[in-house]
Amino acid sequence: MRKKLAAGNWKMNGLKASLTEVEALIAAHPAPACEVLLCPPATLVSAMAALAAGRIAVGGQDCHPKASGAHTGDISAAMLKDAGASHVILGHSERRADHAETDALVCAKSEAALAEGLTAVICVGETEAERDAGATLAVVGRQLAGSVPAQATAATVVIAYEPVWAIGTGRTPTLEQIAEVHDFIRAELVGRFGAEGDGVRLLYGGSVKPANAAEIFAVSNVDGALVGGASLKAADFGAIVAAL
Ligand code: 13P
């Protein structure tokens, strides 16, 4: 049985004052049936982890492939772990686009995360032009093959399918489209990793909100969500946690 995971990605949002939302979330859902993860900006990882005290998991949004060194502005997996993180989002489409991250770089970052004992939440997903060209599965398959490291296990890697055109737009794929891609990802993982691939959690991400969470969670091979905007408010994210 794959344990369901509700993950929030705060992106470049949140100041110390925003931690009141985490307090409210934990107070409203003290014993959630699913695993709950919040990934704040790096500046808040330490404070959020201290506040959460293990009641929810805390993660970073990126890490450098190297353990340390002359890389101004970057953060290593060891630093995230030291700050209290247990997870790190890697290869988000915003980083692939804003920072020209390649599959090979995402794979190297994932290896660094695993080496430090962090769970890597590896993101894949097609652009609208790629979907319109009928290339969705080819793109997702290529990203999976290139971004997921050979040593991935069900315990150390989570895959998030986030169609780029659904992120922050209020548009979501049809449930059939989500099922098609998630079933494809499952088959690819089982093909490469065998039984271990069957245990890897697959999250859907892109305009998940309280109103559509339950129907998305009922889709085949959807083991949870990676939530952006709706993870910033305890009431919205709490409703998604409850739906899962
Ligand atoms: P939204 O939920 O704001 O569409 O963002 C999704 C996302 O990119 C999560 O990583």
mmCIF file of C-alpha atoms and ligand atoms in Angstrom:
data_model
loop_
_atom_site.group_PDB
_atom_site.id
_atom_site.type_symbol
_atom_site.label_atom_id
_atom_site.label_comp_id
_atom_site.label_asym_id
_atom_site.label_seq_id
_atom_site.Cartn_x
_atom_site.Cartn_y
_atom_site.Cartn_z
ATOM 1 C CA MET A 1 0.000 0.000 0.000
ATOM 2 C CA ARG A 2 1.342 3.395 -0.970
ATOM 3 C CA LYS A 3 0.801 5.960 1.776
ATOM 4 C CA LYS A 4 -0.984 9.033 0.416
ATOM 5 C CA LEU A 5 0.958 12.300 0.443
ATOM 6 C CA ALA A 6 -0.392 15.864 0.491
ATOM 7 C CA ALA A 7 2.513 18.148 -0.374
ATOM 8 C CA GLY A 8 2.522 21.939 -0.487
ATOM 9 C CA ASN A 9 4.972 24.040 -2.467
ATOM 10 C CA TRP A 10 5.035 27.604 -1.206
ATOM 11 C CA LYS A 11 7.360 28.664 -4.072
ATOM 12 C CA MET A 12 8.730 32.204 -3.470
ATOM 13 C CA ASN A 13 6.027 33.064 -0.958
ATOM 14 C CA GLY A 14 6.082 33.350 2.799
ATOM 15 C CA LEU A 15 7.648 35.344 5.603
ATOM 16 C CA LYS A 16 8.016 34.412 9.265
ATOM 17 C CA ALA A 17 4.487 35.676 9.874
ATOM 18 C CA SER A 18 3.200 33.020 7.444
ATOM 19 C CA LEU A 19 4.082 30.304 9.959
ATOM 20 C CA THR A 20 0.780 31.016 11.698
ATOM 21 C CA GLU A 21 -0.803 29.139 8.755
ATOM 22 C CA VAL A 22 1.238 26.066 9.674
ATOM 23 C CA GLU A 23 0.126 26.295 13.296
ATOM 24 C CA ALA A 24 -3.481 26.551 12.121
ATOM 25 C CA LEU A 25 -3.068 23.598 9.757
ATOM 26 C CA ILE A 26 -1.624 21.350 12.454
ATOM 27 C CA ALA A 27 -4.253 22.443 14.977
ATOM 28 C CA ALA A 28 -7.068 21.675 12.528
ATOM 29 C CA HIS A 29 -5.578 18.324 11.380
ATOM 30 C CA PRO A 30 -3.649 16.894 14.347
ATOM 31 C CA ALA A 31 -3.838 13.303 13.090
ATOM 32 C CA PRO A 32 -4.194 13.305 9.300
ATOM 33 C CA ALA A 33 -4.791 9.986 7.541
ATOM 34 C CA CYS A 34 -2.169 10.913 4.937
ATOM 35 C CA GLU A 35 1.411 12.149 5.104
ATOM 36 C CA VAL A 36 1.614 15.962 4.994
ATOM 37 C CA LEU A 37 4.615 17.860 3.620
ATOM 38 C CA LEU A 38 5.183 21.597 3.289
ATOM 39 C CA CYS A 39 8.049 23.039 1.254
ATOM 40 C CA PRO A 40 8.550 26.701 2.193
ATOM 41 C CA PRO A 41 11.274 28.961 0.826
ATOM 42 C CA ALA A 42 14.701 28.021 2.207
ATOM 43 C CA THR A 43 14.600 30.947 4.640
ATOM 44 C CA LEU A 44 11.719 29.306 6.512
ATOM 45 C CA VAL A 45 12.776 25.635 6.514
ATOM 46 C CA SER A 46 14.449 25.783 9.916
ATOM 47 C CA ALA A 47 11.680 27.705 11.666
ATOM 48 C CA MET A 48 8.935 25.607 10.073
ATOM 49 C CA ALA A 49 10.672 22.363 11.009
ATOM 50 C CA ALA A 50 11.034 23.556 14.611
ATOM 51 C CA LEU A 51 7.384 24.538 14.730
ATOM 52 C CA ALA A 52 6.178 21.306 13.097
ATOM 53 C CA ALA A 53 8.253 19.135 15.453
ATOM 54 C CA GLY A 54 7.687 16.089 13.268
ATOM 55 C CA ARG A 55 3.905 16.482 13.076
ATOM 56 C CA ILE A 56 4.214 17.367 9.404
ATOM 57 C CA ALA A 57 7.254 16.948 7.168
ATOM 58 C CA VAL A 58 9.187 19.956 5.867
ATOM 59 C CA GLY A 59 11.103 20.124 2.599
ATOM 60 C CA GLY A 60 13.209 22.379 0.424
ATOM 61 C CA GLN A 61 12.395 23.462 -3.132
ATOM 62 C CA ASP A 62 15.796 22.842 -4.712
ATOM 63 C CA CYS A 63 19.331 21.791 -3.837
ATOM 64 C CA HIS A 64 22.740 21.903 -5.506
ATOM 65 C CA PRO A 65 24.237 18.648 -6.824
ATOM 66 C CA LYS A 66 27.468 19.253 -4.905
ATOM 67 C CA ALA A 67 27.780 18.810 -1.135
ATOM 68 C CA SER A 68 29.561 22.134 -0.545
ATOM 69 C CA GLY A 69 31.861 24.626 -2.218
ATOM 70 C CA ALA A 70 32.073 27.890 -4.125
ATOM 71 C CA HIS A 71 28.475 28.143 -5.395
ATOM 72 C CA THR A 72 27.189 31.499 -4.224
ATOM 73 C CA GLY A 73 23.500 31.553 -3.448
ATOM 74 C CA ASP A 74 23.024 27.795 -3.669
ATOM 75 C CA ILE A 75 21.999 25.371 -0.937
ATOM 76 C CA SER A 76 23.186 21.782 -0.538
ATOM 77 C CA ALA A 77 21.109 18.782 0.440
ATOM 78 C CA ALA A 78 23.127 18.533 3.659
ATOM 79 C CA MET A 79 22.182 22.121 4.537
ATOM 80 C CA LEU A 80 18.500 21.406 4.001
ATOM 81 C CA LYS A 81 18.745 18.311 6.152
ATOM 82 C CA ASP A 82 20.637 20.236 8.824
ATOM 83 C CA ALA A 83 17.825 22.818 8.829
ATOM 84 C CA GLY A 84 15.246 20.108 9.502
ATOM 85 C CA ALA A 85 14.087 19.141 6.006
ATOM 86 C CA SER A 86 13.270 15.529 5.132
ATOM 87 C CA HIS A 87 12.291 16.134 1.488
ATOM 88 C CA VAL A 88 13.294 18.339 -1.423
ATOM 89 C CA ILE A 89 11.379 19.235 -4.578
ATOM 90 C CA LEU A 90 13.624 18.856 -7.648
ATOM 91 C CA GLY A 91 13.141 19.675 -11.309
ATOM 92 C CA HIS A 92 10.057 21.809 -10.814
ATOM 93 C CA SER A 93 9.017 23.263 -14.174
ATOM 94 C CA GLU A 94 9.640 26.774 -12.851
ATOM 95 C CA ARG A 95 13.265 25.840 -12.148
ATOM 96 C CA ARG A 96 13.553 23.990 -15.458
ATOM 97 C CA ALA A 97 12.297 27.183 -17.177
ATOM 98 C CA ASP A 98 13.828 29.956 -15.025
ATOM 99 C CA HIS A 99 17.208 28.282 -14.498
ATOM 100 C CA ALA A 100 17.486 26.093 -17.599
ATOM 101 C CA GLU A 101 17.641 22.922 -15.493
ATOM 102 C CA THR A 102 18.161 19.822 -17.629
ATOM 103 C CA ASP A 103 17.119 16.261 -16.853
ATOM 104 C CA ALA A 104 20.783 15.439 -16.204
ATOM 105 C CA LEU A 105 21.072 18.231 -13.641
ATOM 106 C CA VAL A 106 17.832 17.201 -11.953
ATOM 107 C CA CYS A 107 19.191 13.646 -11.788
ATOM 108 C CA ALA A 108 22.459 14.861 -10.224
ATOM 109 C CA LYS A 109 20.525 16.913 -7.668
ATOM 110 C CA SER A 110 18.343 13.905 -6.898
ATOM 111 C CA GLU A 111 21.426 11.761 -6.309
ATOM 112 C CA ALA A 112 22.753 14.422 -3.928
ATOM 113 C CA ALA A 113 19.436 14.479 -2.064
ATOM 114 C CA LEU A 114 19.341 10.687 -1.732
ATOM 115 C CA ALA A 115 22.946 10.614 -0.551
ATOM 116 C CA GLU A 116 21.922 12.878 2.343
ATOM 117 C CA GLY A 117 18.865 10.809 3.171
ATOM 118 C CA LEU A 118 16.372 13.321 1.793
ATOM 119 C CA THR A 119 13.357 12.127 -0.184
ATOM 120 C CA ALA A 120 13.436 13.649 -3.679
ATOM 121 C CA VAL A 121 10.107 14.890 -5.058
ATOM 122 C CA ILE A 122 10.980 14.876 -8.762
ATOM 123 C CA CYS A 123 8.710 16.888 -11.056
ATOM 124 C CA VAL A 124 7.838 16.128 -14.663
ATOM 125 C CA GLY A 125 5.231 17.527 -17.040
ATOM 126 C CA GLU A 126 4.580 18.739 -20.541
ATOM 127 C CA THR A 127 3.995 22.267 -21.830
ATOM 128 C CA GLU A 128 0.768 23.123 -23.594
ATOM 129 C CA ALA A 129 2.543 23.116 -26.971
ATOM 130 C CA GLU A 130 3.913 19.647 -26.262
ATOM 131 C CA ARG A 131 0.436 18.371 -25.344
ATOM 132 C CA ASP A 132 -1.091 19.958 -28.444
ATOM 133 C CA ALA A 133 1.593 18.236 -30.526
ATOM 134 C CA GLY A 134 0.611 14.866 -29.038
ATOM 135 C CA ALA A 135 3.991 14.573 -27.325
ATOM 136 C CA THR A 136 2.861 14.385 -23.671
ATOM 137 C CA LEU A 137 3.878 10.792 -22.977
ATOM 138 C CA ALA A 138 7.105 11.113 -24.942
ATOM 139 C CA VAL A 139 8.082 14.225 -22.950
ATOM 140 C CA VAL A 140 7.144 12.732 -19.585
ATOM 141 C CA GLY A 141 8.916 9.478 -20.465
ATOM 142 C CA ARG A 142 12.071 11.331 -21.438
ATOM 143 C CA GLN A 143 11.998 13.450 -18.259
ATOM 144 C CA LEU A 144 11.481 10.360 -16.101
ATOM 145 C CA ALA A 145 14.283 8.425 -17.751
ATOM 146 C CA GLY A 146 16.675 11.364 -17.487
ATOM 147 C CA SER A 147 15.750 12.805 -14.085
ATOM 148 C CA VAL A 148 15.154 9.780 -11.856
ATOM 149 C CA PRO A 149 18.411 8.289 -10.564
ATOM 150 C CA ALA A 150 19.209 4.578 -10.828
ATOM 151 C CA GLN A 151 19.247 4.171 -7.033
ATOM 152 C CA ALA A 152 15.662 5.465 -6.631
ATOM 153 C CA THR A 153 13.451 3.452 -4.293
ATOM 154 C CA ALA A 154 9.832 3.698 -3.177
ATOM 155 C CA ALA A 155 11.026 5.192 0.106
ATOM 156 C CA THR A 156 13.377 7.789 -1.340
ATOM 157 C CA VAL A 157 11.671 9.136 -4.467
ATOM 158 C CA VAL A 158 8.247 10.640 -5.160
ATOM 159 C CA ILE A 159 7.206 11.664 -8.678
ATOM 160 C CA ALA A 160 5.027 14.726 -9.237
ATOM 161 C CA TYR A 161 3.232 15.012 -12.582
ATOM 162 C CA GLU A 162 2.651 18.715 -13.140
ATOM 163 C CA PRO A 163 1.465 19.729 -16.604
ATOM 164 C CA VAL A 164 3.065 23.151 -17.066
ATOM 165 C CA TRP A 165 -0.125 24.621 -18.533
ATOM 166 C CA ALA A 166 -2.115 23.659 -15.426
ATOM 167 C CA ILE A 167 0.216 25.374 -12.937
ATOM 168 C CA GLY A 168 -1.262 28.536 -11.470
ATOM 169 C CA THR A 169 -3.807 28.791 -14.288
ATOM 170 C CA GLY A 170 -6.936 27.345 -12.732
ATOM 171 C CA ARG A 171 -7.030 24.862 -15.627
ATOM 172 C CA THR A 172 -6.669 21.148 -14.961
ATOM 173 C CA PRO A 173 -6.474 18.162 -17.292
ATOM 174 C CA THR A 174 -9.532 15.945 -17.523
ATOM 175 C CA LEU A 175 -9.552 13.031 -15.102
ATOM 176 C CA GLU A 176 -8.964 10.748 -18.110
ATOM 177 C CA GLN A 177 -5.881 12.750 -19.080
ATOM 178 C CA ILE A 178 -4.525 12.561 -15.515
ATOM 179 C CA ALA A 179 -5.168 8.793 -15.448
ATOM 180 C CA GLU A 180 -3.448 8.301 -18.798
ATOM 181 C CA VAL A 181 -0.251 10.024 -17.658
ATOM 182 C CA HIS A 182 -0.202 8.517 -14.156
ATOM 183 C CA ASP A 183 -0.772 5.003 -15.518
ATOM 184 C CA PHE A 184 2.033 5.640 -18.013
ATOM 185 C CA ILE A 185 4.404 6.848 -15.269
ATOM 186 C CA ARG A 186 3.565 3.781 -13.169
ATOM 187 C CA ALA A 187 4.309 1.465 -16.100
ATOM 188 C CA GLU A 188 7.598 3.245 -16.807
ATOM 189 C CA LEU A 189 8.681 2.978 -13.152
ATOM 190 C CA VAL A 190 7.704 -0.690 -12.910
ATOM 191 C CA GLY A 191 9.508 -1.349 -16.184
ATOM 192 C CA ARG A 192 12.682 0.210 -14.835
ATOM 193 C CA PHE A 193 12.566 -0.616 -11.107
ATOM 194 C CA GLY A 194 10.261 -3.640 -10.888
ATOM 195 C CA ALA A 195 8.274 -4.018 -7.662
ATOM 196 C CA GLU A 196 10.074 -0.999 -6.189
ATOM 197 C CA GLY A 197 8.568 1.130 -8.962
ATOM 198 C CA ASP A 198 5.112 0.011 -7.911
ATOM 199 C CA GLY A 199 5.689 1.548 -4.481
ATOM 200 C CA VAL A 200 6.774 5.005 -5.660
ATOM 201 C CA ARG A 201 4.140 7.629 -4.852
ATOM 202 C CA LEU A 202 2.809 9.622 -7.824
ATOM 203 C CA LEU A 203 1.461 13.100 -7.071
ATOM 204 C CA TYR A 204 -0.644 15.221 -9.379
ATOM 205 C CA GLY A 205 0.102 18.963 -9.363
ATOM 206 C CA GLY A 206 -1.429 21.949 -11.136
ATOM 207 C CA SER A 207 -4.386 24.019 -9.894
ATOM 208 C CA VAL A 208 -5.385 21.514 -7.193
ATOM 209 C CA LYS A 209 -7.870 23.147 -4.837
ATOM 210 C CA PRO A 210 -10.466 22.040 -2.288
ATOM 211 C CA ALA A 211 -13.169 21.957 -4.978
ATOM 212 C CA ASN A 212 -11.383 19.476 -7.274
ATOM 213 C CA ALA A 213 -9.151 17.518 -4.877
ATOM 214 C CA ALA A 214 -11.491 14.599 -4.129
ATOM 215 C CA GLU A 215 -12.198 13.765 -7.775
ATOM 216 C CA ILE A 216 -8.493 13.948 -8.652
ATOM 217 C CA PHE A 217 -7.576 11.730 -5.683
ATOM 218 C CA ALA A 218 -10.001 9.068 -6.961
ATOM 219 C CA VAL A 219 -8.040 8.737 -10.220
ATOM 220 C CA SER A 220 -5.975 5.613 -10.843
ATOM 221 C CA ASN A 221 -2.349 5.876 -9.677
ATOM 222 C CA VAL A 222 -2.839 9.280 -8.040
ATOM 223 C CA ASP A 223 -1.270 8.946 -4.576
ATOM 224 C CA GLY A 224 -1.638 12.572 -3.564
ATOM 225 C CA ALA A 225 -0.985 16.099 -4.753
ATOM 226 C CA LEU A 226 1.704 18.731 -5.036
ATOM 227 C CA VAL A 227 -0.183 21.933 -4.318
ATOM 228 C CA GLY A 228 1.030 25.463 -5.016
ATOM 229 C CA GLY A 229 -1.265 28.414 -4.372
ATOM 230 C CA ALA A 230 -3.798 26.494 -2.309
ATOM 231 C CA SER A 231 -1.077 25.332 0.106
ATOM 232 C CA LEU A 232 -0.475 28.862 1.370
ATOM 233 C CA LYS A 233 -3.685 29.032 3.412
ATOM 234 C CA ALA A 234 -4.359 26.521 6.189
ATOM 235 C CA ALA A 235 -8.072 26.386 5.378
ATOM 236 C CA ASP A 236 -7.511 25.463 1.723
ATOM 237 C CA PHE A 237 -4.628 23.070 2.262
ATOM 238 C CA GLY A 238 -6.409 21.520 5.233
ATOM 239 C CA ALA A 239 -9.432 20.793 3.047
ATOM 240 C CA ILE A 240 -7.127 19.074 0.523
ATOM 241 C CA VAL A 241 -5.499 17.051 3.329
ATOM 242 C CA ALA A 242 -8.956 16.036 4.513
ATOM 243 C CA ALA A 243 -9.981 15.022 0.972
ATOM 244 C CA LEU A 244 -6.949 12.747 0.772
HETATM 245 P P1 13P B 1 -0.620 25.625 -8.328
HETATM 246 O O1 13P B 1 -1.271 24.656 -7.367
HETATM 247 O O2 13P B 1 -0.553 27.022 -7.800
HETATM 248 O O3 13P B 1 -1.203 25.500 -9.707
HETATM 249 O O4 13P B 1 0.925 25.166 -8.457
HETATM 250 C C1 13P B 1 1.217 23.835 -8.687
HETATM 251 C C2 13P B 1 2.674 23.636 -8.505
HETATM 252 O O5 13P B 1 3.475 24.083 -9.306
HETATM 253 C C3 13P B 1 3.126 22.927 -7.305
HETATM 254 O O6 13P B 1 4.480 22.616 -7.380
#
